[in-house]
Amino acid sequence: MSAVTFLPNPTEPRDLPGRVHLTMPAEIDFCNAEQLLPLIVSEAQARGDRLEVLVLDLTTTCFMDSQGIRLINDIRHQLPPGATLRLVARPEGVASRVLELTGLRRDVPVYDDVAEAMES
């Protein structure tokens, strides 16, 4: 059996007007994806119609399986009306490769850097 996957809370959201940044855990898989969904959606919904952009930072995510893709899709569809989802992933990282292979990268903008994702 592999290393234990913990359910860390995403780091404290960093607020800018209309934007929220959440850092995702090192692993996103069947052990934690289901628990992450309500945490992330509640952060987004707490801002109501003021939320313009939700940025999920995957730069420290070193493992992500299909449940991570499902999580991102579910988040995207549960955002308040008018809010958009942006992802940040290292170009050479596992998360970036999974996003590319599954085609999700076509539907959700992926940036190399948090500042760029927050500002654009």
Coordinates of C-alpha atoms in Angstrom, one line a residue:
M1 CA 0.0 0.0 0.0
S2 CA 1.3 3.5 -0.8
A3 CA 1.7 6.4 1.5
V4 CA -1.3 7.6 3.4
T5 CA -3.2 10.5 1.7
F6 CA -4.4 13.1 4.2
L7 CA -7.2 15.5 3.7
P8 CA -5.5 18.8 4.4
N9 CA -7.6 21.9 4.2
P10 CA -6.7 24.1 1.3
T11 CA -4.6 26.9 2.6
E12 CA -6.3 30.0 3.7
P13 CA -7.9 31.8 0.7
R14 CA -6.1 34.9 -0.4
D15 CA -8.7 37.5 -1.3
L16 CA -8.4 40.2 -3.8
P17 CA -11.5 42.0 -4.9
G18 CA -13.6 39.5 -6.7
R19 CA -10.9 36.8 -6.7
V20 CA -10.1 33.9 -4.4
H21 CA -6.9 31.8 -4.5
L22 CA -6.8 28.3 -2.9
T23 CA -3.8 26.1 -2.8
M24 CA -4.6 22.5 -3.4
P25 CA -3.1 19.5 -1.5
A26 CA -0.1 17.5 -2.7
E27 CA -2.3 14.6 -3.7
I28 CA -5.8 14.7 -5.1
D29 CA -7.4 11.2 -5.5
F30 CA -10.3 9.1 -4.4
C31 CA -9.2 9.5 -0.7
N32 CA -9.8 13.2 -0.6
A33 CA -11.5 14.6 -3.7
E34 CA -15.0 14.0 -2.3
Q35 CA -14.2 15.9 0.9
L36 CA -12.4 18.8 -1.0
L37 CA -15.5 19.6 -3.1
P38 CA -17.7 21.0 -0.3
L39 CA -14.8 23.0 1.2
I40 CA -13.9 24.7 -2.1
V41 CA -17.5 25.3 -3.2
S42 CA -18.4 26.8 0.2
E43 CA -15.5 29.2 -0.1
A44 CA -16.8 30.3 -3.5
Q45 CA -20.4 30.5 -2.5
A46 CA -19.5 32.5 0.6
R47 CA -18.6 35.4 -1.7
G48 CA -21.9 35.1 -3.6
D49 CA -22.2 37.4 -6.6
R50 CA -19.0 39.2 -5.7
L51 CA -16.9 36.3 -6.9
E52 CA -15.5 36.8 -10.3
V53 CA -12.6 34.4 -10.4
L54 CA -11.6 31.3 -8.3
V55 CA -8.0 30.2 -8.8
L56 CA -7.0 26.7 -7.8
D57 CA -3.3 26.4 -7.3
L58 CA -2.0 23.0 -8.3
T59 CA 1.7 23.9 -8.3
T60 CA 2.4 21.7 -5.2
T61 CA 0.1 18.9 -6.4
C62 CA 2.4 16.0 -7.2
F63 CA -0.3 13.3 -7.7
M64 CA -3.7 13.7 -9.3
D65 CA -5.8 11.0 -10.8
S66 CA -9.2 11.0 -12.5
Q67 CA -10.9 12.1 -9.3
G68 CA -8.9 15.3 -9.4
I69 CA -10.3 16.0 -12.9
R70 CA -13.8 15.2 -11.7
L71 CA -13.3 17.5 -8.7
I72 CA -12.3 20.4 -11.0
N73 CA -15.3 19.8 -13.3
D74 CA -17.7 19.6 -10.3
I75 CA -16.3 22.9 -8.9
R76 CA -16.6 24.6 -12.3
H77 CA -20.2 23.6 -12.6
Q78 CA -21.1 24.7 -9.0
L79 CA -19.6 28.2 -9.1
P80 CA -21.9 31.1 -8.6
P81 CA -23.3 32.5 -11.9
G82 CA -20.7 34.8 -13.6
A83 CA -17.7 33.3 -11.7
T84 CA -14.9 31.6 -13.6
L85 CA -12.4 29.0 -12.6
R86 CA -8.7 29.3 -13.4
L87 CA -6.0 26.8 -12.6
V88 CA -2.3 27.2 -11.9
A89 CA 0.0 24.3 -12.6
R90 CA 3.7 23.9 -13.3
P91 CA 4.2 23.2 -17.0
E92 CA 6.4 20.1 -16.2
G93 CA 4.2 18.9 -13.3
V94 CA 2.0 15.9 -13.0
A95 CA -1.2 18.0 -12.7
S96 CA -0.4 19.9 -15.9
R97 CA 0.1 16.6 -17.7
V98 CA -3.2 15.1 -16.4
L99 CA -5.1 18.3 -17.5
E100 CA -3.6 18.0 -20.9
L101 CA -4.3 14.3 -21.3
T102 CA -7.9 14.6 -20.3
G103 CA -8.6 17.6 -22.4
L104 CA -9.8 19.7 -19.4
R105 CA -7.1 22.2 -20.3
R106 CA -9.3 23.2 -23.3
D107 CA -12.2 24.1 -21.0
V108 CA -10.5 25.7 -18.0
P109 CA -7.7 28.2 -18.4
V110 CA -4.4 27.0 -17.0
Y111 CA -1.6 29.4 -16.0
D112 CA 2.0 28.9 -15.0
D113 CA 1.9 31.5 -12.3
V114 CA -0.5 32.5 -9.5
A115 CA -0.1 36.2 -10.1
E116 CA -0.9 35.9 -13.7
A117 CA -4.0 33.8 -13.0
M118 CA -5.2 36.3 -10.4
E119 CA -4.6 39.4 -12.5
S120 CA -6.0 38.3 -15.9

